Amino acid sequence: MKQQTTCPYCGVGCGITAELSANRILSVSGDPQHPANRGRLCVKGSTLHETTAPEARLLLPSIEGRAVSWDTALDKVARQIRQAVDQHGAGSVAMYLSGQLLTEDYYVANKLMKGFLGSAHVDTNSRLCMASTVAGHKRAFGADAVPGCYEDLEIADLILLVGSNAAWNHPILYQRIQAAKQANPSLRVVVIDPRATASCDLADLHLQLQPGSDAALFNALLVYLADQGHVDHAFLLQHAEGFEQTLATARADTPDISIAATKTGLDNHDLTRFFRWFAATERTVSLFSQGVNQSSSGTDKVNSLINCHLATGRIGKPGSSPFSLTGQPNAMGGREVGGLANQLAAHMDFSPENVDRVQRFWNAPNMASEPGHKALELFNAVERGEIKVLWIMATNPLVSLPDTQLIRRALKRCELVIVSESMADTDTLQLADICLPASSWGEKYGTVTNSERCISRQRSLLPPPGEARHDWQIICEVAKRLGFAEAFNYPHPAAIFAEHAALSGFENAGKRCFDISGLSRLSQTEYDQLQPIQWPVTTDAPYGTQRLFSNGKFFTPSAKARLIPVSSQQPMQQLTDEAPLRLNTGRIRDQWHTMTRTGRTPTLFRHRAEPFIDLHPLDAATHALQDQDLARLENAQGQFIGRVRITPGQRPGEVFVPMHWTQSFSSEGRCNVLIESVADPISGQPESKQGAVRLSGVATAWHARLLTARHLSVNLRGYWARMPQQHAMGYALADSDWPESWSDWCLQHLGQRPDLSLQTQPNGQLRACALENGKLLWLLLVSPDKHFPDLKPLDRQFARSNLTALQQLNLLKSDQDSASGELICSCFQVDDPTIRAAIQSGCHSVEALGKALSCGTNCGSCIPELKALLAQEAEDVTH
Ligand SMILES: Nc1nc2c(c(=O)[nH]1)N[C@H]1C(S)=C(S)[C@@H](COP(=O)(O)OP(=O)(O)OC[C@H]3O[C@@H](n4cnc5c(=O)[nH]c(N)nc54)[C@H](O)[C@@H]3O)O[C@H]1N2
Ligand SMILES: Nc1nc2c(c(=O)[nH]1)N[C@H]1C(S)=C(S)[C@@H](COP(=O)(O)OP(=O)(O)OC[C@H]3O[C@@H](n4cnc5c(=O)[nH]c(N)nc54)[C@H](O)[C@@H]3O)O[C@H]1N2
Ligand code: SF4
Ligand SMILES: [Mo]
């Protein structure tokens, strides 16, 4: 049987066709009907069915670590909330939600808190993600709305990628750009990013600017556009306001190209080229993402970019738009229901009229009338003891919020921490008093909205495992126990969606951009069968709306768009003698956030298996570091340890680390330990991309790889990183002291001495293993240097039940090894050495490699890396 649904990872929002058989997802593929992806899927999407295994799931509700019935857990949640409200007021209860909840989950959570308990302390991880864009949109358009659509990428003649590594993070959109470039050779792509990323593969120009200097760049562009006569005065006159003051502020901030060069670290020639291209290209789409948002001046950066679009009238037209790429699958849906503490519901704010309107619509007994705490303020209030009950849903704040120690202190201080979670092993669950098992992708039923305002259905394919329940059901059950049964008596998510849609149209009459009242009368069957549709959806526009603002009307009081005067700012986290390096953080191709799901899939672990530090060769030389050494980043807050990757793609003085590793996956691989809790004063979004650190080497006497049968609990010291394999659990290990006895070491750390005697290999390696009834328990490979063989053949031995004496002996021999290499193509599991060998034997193009090895022929996410290998090999030949 086949079922259509939507991918739960990035904001591209690809449609999926799942193939099902009795309670199992056999395979997933791209839905050819879905407008976002038209049949394509990236590697994360295509491995979704591998993440649904019940073994890794949270299956039962528990209180203080003891499994309890749902009734016991829900009664306790409701009782404690009631007690906190009675004793300390509604403001002592808070929720911290997530852009990975479905719209229906989000809607009822917000309604319960803001309308029925009377607490506006409801914020979401979208604060860390899209808050600066929300604030920037509202300032410019009077509404939080993405003006364009994906099709604009196929129409544009110039595409900017500003602070976006779309090749890895929005792969299917990136492939649409790639295809557009092939079809339209005059299409130019400009990447604006302090790092050379995989997205630079398509770039005609890469502006490797100084971190945080985007506003200076766009201010200088605005001045250039004005001075060179490229401003659309007719548009400005009729449809926008604030141009003169904005231009004057831009001129005072960054008056010319040479000052722009000083502020951004770019050279005059590149700046001029970029400015000329922008000035000359009517059809320009500016995609932007976290390099813009996650900044202490993120809102200003967003507006500095939108200013250039408004000044040239490039908005609401085919192929012309500023375009925020949303991160999470339902970042947009969360904004629609009012998941942010400073929004109410259906894009309404806390103005007295809106509070009154929503109160009447909900018939709410305890309407919150003031905005609540934004995420960082919220956790500060928790730490101060003001919040007595905190309910965290579908997010892992102990990993993703800045200043991990502060978050830990806050959660420890809080009287009751409730965590609704799908997976069993997350860092935040460790600090929960009550754990509530939630259904997950493949089980859930509801809607999500992607980056282009397209609402799609997630459909349930399987029943939830164990006793897991849907988030909306859990919230409604608590609401009923609090005495609000009538308002939370939904038989089905369709009823929640209908109410949400009706609220969006309630007393709207064209005043609010977000209006899906055209969907408020769907029957349950129509909801079940709902096809992707872009909001607004009203009786006037029943089939959805591709582009907004085409009529030149905006949602400000004057109906004109606003240009916002912006002065460029330096990052708040300052470089000092103790912390002289700029710390940039972000994503890798094959992992999703805190790895709770993608970290279950060995396939996704081979691209980058350990936490790492990207470093320029000059910085490596200054610190006497070699590629693959272990190094430490530290500052007054904490430390991070990862593998050095030397790359000329970094600017000197700047390091990049991934945001993904957690306490469950590594000894010291959490990057937010190093990020200070500082935020944009307008949006409240943390400055996650501009930390300050110092770097040093980590002394190591040995390195090891450990494979263990899954049930074995290991007790590790020193450096470790978990790297799941197909049959065994893998670890990278290292430490500074060579043990006097490895046999003792094994006893102490692995619970038993080796069965097979340790052997010293010719290359100085040691190997040991333990067996039980002919089955491998663990296998340890120790090396004084950092070189290890491919673990796959060794991992396969864990699937065997009767290893012969000869096979056991072979495990300890290095002459059986095959060379290891980083995985490049995850879809077909093709690694670096295999690709290099193919290039050396005559495959000199991506197509030839695809023909020979299949790499790059499925999802295409590895094509930039294939091209880089081709270039490297060609360079090696010429030298
Ligand atoms: N594979 C994968 N894909 C994902 C996710 C994932 O976890 N894994 N997460 C999803 C989510 S929630 C999000 S929000 C998106 C994020 O998608 P992106 O925004 O593309 O992701 P990041 O890697 O965080 O950051 C993008 C780039 O910003 C650059 N940058 C840093 N500082 C600056 C600056 O001052 N100016 C400019 N111009 N650039 C700067 C960084 O070098 C980095 O390359 O990805 C989504 N897609
Ligand atoms: N330094 C630094 N920090 C960052 C960023 C960065 O670039 N740099 N990026 C920020 C951004 S943009 C984002 S979006 C955040 C992401 O950070 P988080 O939201 O903390 O990351 P996730 O791992 O996606 O957490 C989602 C959790 O919800 C669980 N889950 C999945 N589905 C469901 C469900 O249906 N119901 C319930 N109840 N639980 C579910 C997952 O198992 C997982 O534990 O990180 C932010 N933090
Ligand atoms: S691009 Fe990949 S992760 Fe994003 S929605 Fe599509 S398949 Fe999912
Ligand atoms: Mo995000």
Short mmCIF file of C-alpha atoms in Angstrom, two decimals, residues 533-809:
data_model
loop_
_atom_site.label_atom_id
_atom_site.label_comp_id
_atom_site.label_asym_id
_atom_site.label_seq_id
_atom_site.Cartn_x
_atom_site.Cartn_y
_atom_site.Cartn_z
CA ILE A 533 -1.72 24.45 -0.82
CA GLN A 534 -0.05 27.85 -0.29
CA TRP A 535 -1.63 30.37 2.09
CA PRO A 536 -3.48 32.71 2.03
CA VAL A 537 -6.48 30.53 1.16
CA THR A 538 -9.70 32.52 1.30
CA THR A 539 -13.00 32.49 -0.50
CA ASP A 540 -11.42 34.95 -2.95
CA ALA A 541 -8.32 32.76 -3.39
CA PRO A 542 -9.61 29.22 -2.83
CA TYR A 543 -6.65 27.55 -4.55
CA GLY A 544 -3.97 29.34 -2.54
CA THR A 545 -1.58 32.14 -3.42
CA GLN A 546 1.87 31.76 -4.94
CA ARG A 547 3.22 35.28 -4.38
CA LEU A 548 2.34 37.95 -1.85
CA PHE A 549 2.37 41.73 -2.29
CA SER A 550 1.96 41.56 -6.07
CA ASN A 551 -0.62 44.34 -5.76
CA GLY A 552 1.88 46.55 -3.91
CA LYS A 553 -0.24 46.45 -0.75
CA PHE A 554 1.34 45.58 2.57
CA PHE A 555 -0.06 45.03 6.05
CA THR A 556 1.20 48.20 7.72
CA PRO A 557 -1.23 50.96 8.78
CA SER A 558 -0.41 52.92 5.57
CA ALA A 559 -0.50 49.73 3.45
CA LYS A 560 3.03 50.65 2.36
CA ALA A 561 6.16 48.58 2.93
CA ARG A 562 8.74 50.09 5.25
CA LEU A 563 12.44 50.52 4.63
CA ILE A 564 14.17 50.38 8.00
CA PRO A 565 17.25 52.47 8.78
CA VAL A 566 20.04 50.14 9.88
CA SER A 567 23.49 50.78 11.35
CA SER A 568 25.85 47.83 11.13
CA GLN A 569 27.00 46.33 14.44
CA GLN A 570 29.86 44.16 15.63
CA PRO A 571 29.01 40.80 17.26
CA MET A 572 28.32 41.05 21.01
CA GLN A 573 30.64 38.16 21.89
CA GLN A 574 33.97 39.93 21.78
CA LEU A 575 37.33 38.53 20.82
CA THR A 576 39.88 38.92 23.63
CA ASP A 577 43.43 37.74 24.38
CA GLU A 578 41.91 34.76 26.20
CA ALA A 579 39.48 34.04 23.36
CA PRO A 580 41.04 35.37 20.16
CA LEU A 581 39.32 33.13 17.58
CA ARG A 582 35.86 33.62 16.09
CA LEU A 583 33.67 30.53 16.61
CA ASN A 584 31.13 29.77 13.90
CA THR A 585 28.65 26.91 14.38
CA GLY A 586 26.23 25.15 12.05
CA ARG A 587 25.13 22.04 10.28
CA ILE A 588 26.50 19.08 8.39
CA ARG A 589 24.96 17.30 5.44
CA ASP A 590 23.81 14.05 6.99
CA GLN A 591 22.81 14.91 10.56
CA TRP A 592 19.68 16.54 11.91
CA HIS A 593 20.17 18.78 14.95
CA THR A 594 20.83 16.89 18.17
CA MET A 595 21.02 13.52 16.39
CA THR A 596 18.21 11.89 18.31
CA ARG A 597 16.88 10.41 15.08
CA THR A 598 19.60 10.69 12.40
CA GLY A 599 22.12 9.49 15.01
CA ARG A 600 20.37 6.10 14.90
CA THR A 601 21.32 5.49 11.28
CA PRO A 602 24.82 4.18 10.56
CA THR A 603 24.42 5.35 6.96
CA LEU A 604 24.29 8.96 8.11
CA PHE A 605 27.34 8.63 10.36
CA ARG A 606 29.97 7.95 7.80
CA HIS A 607 30.09 11.44 6.27
CA ARG A 608 31.37 13.05 9.49
CA ALA A 609 31.74 10.48 12.25
CA GLU A 610 33.12 12.64 15.08
CA PRO A 611 32.78 16.19 16.38
CA PHE A 612 35.28 18.30 14.47
CA ILE A 613 36.91 21.71 14.24
CA ASP A 614 37.37 23.25 10.79
CA LEU A 615 40.54 25.30 10.82
CA HIS A 616 42.53 27.39 8.33
CA PRO A 617 46.05 26.02 7.55
CA LEU A 618 47.64 29.14 9.07
CA ASP A 619 45.85 28.65 12.39
CA ALA A 620 46.76 24.97 12.34
CA ALA A 621 50.42 25.89 11.84
CA THR A 622 50.37 28.52 14.62
CA HIS A 623 48.98 25.94 17.02
CA ALA A 624 51.20 23.12 15.71
CA LEU A 625 48.16 21.05 14.79
CA GLN A 626 47.94 18.40 12.08
CA ASP A 627 44.86 17.20 10.26
CA GLN A 628 42.93 14.64 12.38
CA ASP A 629 44.64 15.70 15.64
CA LEU A 630 42.36 16.24 18.59
CA ALA A 631 42.07 19.87 19.63
CA ARG A 632 40.32 21.84 22.33
CA LEU A 633 38.31 25.04 22.00
CA GLU A 634 37.65 26.81 25.26
CA ASN A 635 36.56 30.03 26.88
CA ALA A 636 35.38 31.17 30.29
CA GLN A 637 32.22 29.05 29.93
CA GLY A 638 33.54 25.66 28.96
CA GLN A 639 35.31 23.47 26.44
CA PHE A 640 34.75 21.51 23.23
CA ILE A 641 37.02 18.74 21.93
CA GLY A 642 36.96 17.63 18.31
CA ARG A 643 39.06 16.38 15.38
CA VAL A 644 40.96 18.99 13.47
CA ARG A 645 40.03 19.33 9.82
CA ILE A 646 42.41 21.66 8.07
CA THR A 647 40.70 23.50 5.25
CA PRO A 648 41.47 26.61 3.22
CA GLY A 649 37.70 27.17 3.18
CA GLN A 650 37.91 28.81 6.61
CA ARG A 651 39.04 32.40 7.01
CA PRO A 652 42.19 32.64 9.17
CA GLY A 653 41.26 33.39 12.78
CA GLU A 654 37.90 31.63 12.47
CA VAL A 655 36.89 28.10 13.35
CA PHE A 656 33.72 26.22 12.53
CA VAL A 657 32.19 23.41 14.60
CA PRO A 658 29.02 21.37 14.08
CA MET A 659 25.98 22.00 16.30
CA HIS A 660 24.94 18.35 16.39
CA TRP A 661 26.96 16.44 18.98
CA THR A 662 25.48 15.86 22.42
CA GLN A 663 26.41 14.36 25.75
CA SER A 664 24.98 11.04 24.54
CA PHE A 665 27.24 11.03 21.49
CA SER A 666 30.53 12.49 22.71
CA SER A 667 32.65 13.35 25.71
CA GLU A 668 33.05 17.07 24.93
CA GLY A 669 31.35 17.68 21.59
CA ARG A 670 28.60 20.14 22.52
CA CYS A 671 29.23 23.49 20.87
CA ASN A 672 26.73 25.49 22.90
CA VAL A 673 28.87 25.03 25.99
CA LEU A 674 30.98 27.79 24.36
CA ILE A 675 28.27 30.17 23.13
CA GLU A 676 27.29 33.03 25.43
CA SER A 677 23.67 33.68 26.25
CA VAL A 678 23.38 36.95 24.29
CA ALA A 679 20.68 37.84 21.82
CA ASP A 680 19.39 40.35 19.31
CA PRO A 681 17.57 42.96 21.43
CA ILE A 682 14.68 43.12 18.93
CA SER A 683 14.04 39.47 18.11
CA GLY A 684 15.57 37.78 21.14
CA GLN A 685 17.42 35.40 18.80
CA PRO A 686 20.73 34.17 20.24
CA GLU A 687 24.04 34.97 18.59
CA SER A 688 24.80 31.30 17.88
CA LYS A 689 27.20 31.96 15.01
CA GLN A 690 29.68 34.36 16.60
CA GLY A 691 31.32 32.91 19.69
CA ALA A 692 34.85 33.64 20.90
CA VAL A 693 37.32 30.89 21.84
CA ARG A 694 40.95 29.90 22.19
CA LEU A 695 42.45 26.81 20.61
CA SER A 696 44.98 24.27 21.83
CA GLY A 697 46.07 20.74 21.03
CA VAL A 698 44.96 17.76 23.13
CA ALA A 699 47.84 15.51 24.16
CA THR A 700 47.19 11.90 23.22
CA ALA A 701 49.27 8.79 23.84
CA TRP A 702 46.89 6.50 22.01
CA HIS A 703 43.83 6.41 19.79
CA ALA A 704 41.39 3.55 19.51
CA ARG A 705 38.31 2.25 17.82
CA LEU A 706 35.97 0.14 19.89
CA LEU A 707 33.12 -1.96 18.57
CA THR A 708 30.77 -3.44 21.11
CA ALA A 709 27.69 -5.61 20.87
CA ARG A 710 24.87 -3.22 21.60
CA HIS A 711 23.84 -4.55 24.96
CA LEU A 712 27.26 -4.01 26.49
CA SER A 713 27.47 -0.97 28.68
CA VAL A 714 30.83 0.71 28.46
CA ASN A 715 32.42 2.99 30.94
CA LEU A 716 34.60 5.39 29.03
CA ARG A 717 37.13 8.00 30.05
CA GLY A 718 39.21 10.52 28.13
CA TYR A 719 37.99 11.47 24.68
CA TRP A 720 35.18 9.44 23.15
CA ALA A 721 32.66 9.79 20.36
CA ARG A 722 29.92 7.31 19.58
CA MET A 723 29.63 6.23 15.95
CA PRO A 724 26.89 3.62 15.38
CA GLN A 725 27.68 0.80 12.96
CA GLN A 726 25.34 -1.64 11.29
CA HIS A 727 25.77 -4.49 13.78
CA ALA A 728 27.79 -3.08 16.69
CA MET A 729 28.05 0.22 18.49
CA GLY A 730 31.27 1.97 17.49
CA TYR A 731 33.37 4.44 19.43
CA ALA A 732 36.42 6.57 18.69
CA LEU A 733 38.57 6.80 21.81
CA ALA A 734 41.75 8.59 22.81
CA ASP A 735 43.62 9.37 26.01
CA SER A 736 46.82 10.89 27.24
CA ASP A 737 48.30 7.95 29.20
CA TRP A 738 49.35 4.64 27.73
CA PRO A 739 47.97 2.12 30.24
CA GLU A 740 50.47 -0.08 32.05
CA SER A 741 48.29 -3.06 31.30
CA TRP A 742 45.76 -3.10 28.49
CA SER A 743 44.22 -6.17 30.00
CA ASP A 744 43.50 -4.18 33.19
CA TRP A 745 42.22 -1.31 31.07
CA CYS A 746 39.74 -3.63 29.37
CA LEU A 747 38.57 -4.99 32.70
CA GLN A 748 38.07 -1.51 34.08
CA HIS A 749 36.36 0.04 31.06
CA LEU A 750 34.72 -2.83 29.26
CA GLY A 751 33.89 -5.02 32.21
CA GLN A 752 36.13 -7.93 31.33
CA ARG A 753 39.60 -8.93 30.21
CA PRO A 754 40.10 -9.86 26.56
CA ASP A 755 39.60 -13.49 25.55
CA LEU A 756 42.08 -13.32 22.79
CA SER A 757 45.56 -12.27 23.68
CA LEU A 758 46.58 -8.83 22.58
CA GLN A 759 48.84 -8.73 19.62
CA THR A 760 51.28 -6.08 18.64
CA GLN A 761 51.02 -5.50 14.93
CA PRO A 762 54.01 -4.49 12.83
CA ASN A 763 52.69 -0.92 12.76
CA GLY A 764 52.56 -0.71 16.56
CA GLN A 765 48.84 -1.40 16.85
CA LEU A 766 47.27 -3.46 19.56
CA ARG A 767 44.10 -5.46 19.15
CA ALA A 768 41.92 -7.31 21.59
CA CYS A 769 38.52 -8.90 21.63
CA ALA A 770 36.09 -10.66 23.92
CA LEU A 771 33.68 -13.38 22.85
CA GLU A 772 30.70 -15.19 24.27
CA ASN A 773 29.61 -18.52 22.78
CA GLY A 774 31.45 -17.83 19.55
CA LYS A 775 29.89 -14.37 19.23
CA LEU A 776 31.87 -11.19 19.45
CA LEU A 777 31.24 -9.07 22.54
CA TRP A 778 33.72 -6.35 21.78
CA LEU A 779 36.71 -5.62 19.63
CA LEU A 780 39.29 -2.99 20.47
CA LEU A 781 41.82 -1.55 18.02
CA VAL A 782 44.48 0.64 19.62
CA SER A 783 46.95 2.69 17.65
CA PRO A 784 49.63 5.13 18.69
CA ASP A 785 48.83 7.18 15.60
CA LYS A 786 45.37 8.05 14.29
CA HIS A 787 45.05 5.59 11.45
CA PHE A 788 42.44 2.89 11.45
CA PRO A 789 41.12 0.50 8.88
CA ASP A 790 37.60 0.53 7.49
CA LEU A 791 35.41 -0.71 10.34
CA LYS A 792 32.71 -2.16 8.11
CA PRO A 793 34.27 -5.62 7.55
CA LEU A 794 35.02 -5.86 11.29
CA ASP A 795 31.51 -4.71 12.15
CA ARG A 796 30.09 -7.50 9.97
CA GLN A 797 31.74 -10.05 12.24
CA PHE A 798 29.33 -9.00 15.00
CA ALA A 799 26.48 -10.50 12.97
CA ARG A 800 28.10 -13.96 13.03
CA SER A 801 27.15 -16.46 15.65
CA ASN A 802 29.92 -19.03 15.42
CA LEU A 803 33.25 -17.50 14.73
CA THR A 804 35.87 -20.17 14.05
CA ALA A 805 39.25 -19.96 15.75
CA LEU A 806 40.78 -18.81 12.46
CA GLN A 807 38.18 -16.09 12.01
CA GLN A 808 38.80 -14.94 15.55
CA LEU A 809 42.50 -14.77 14.90
#
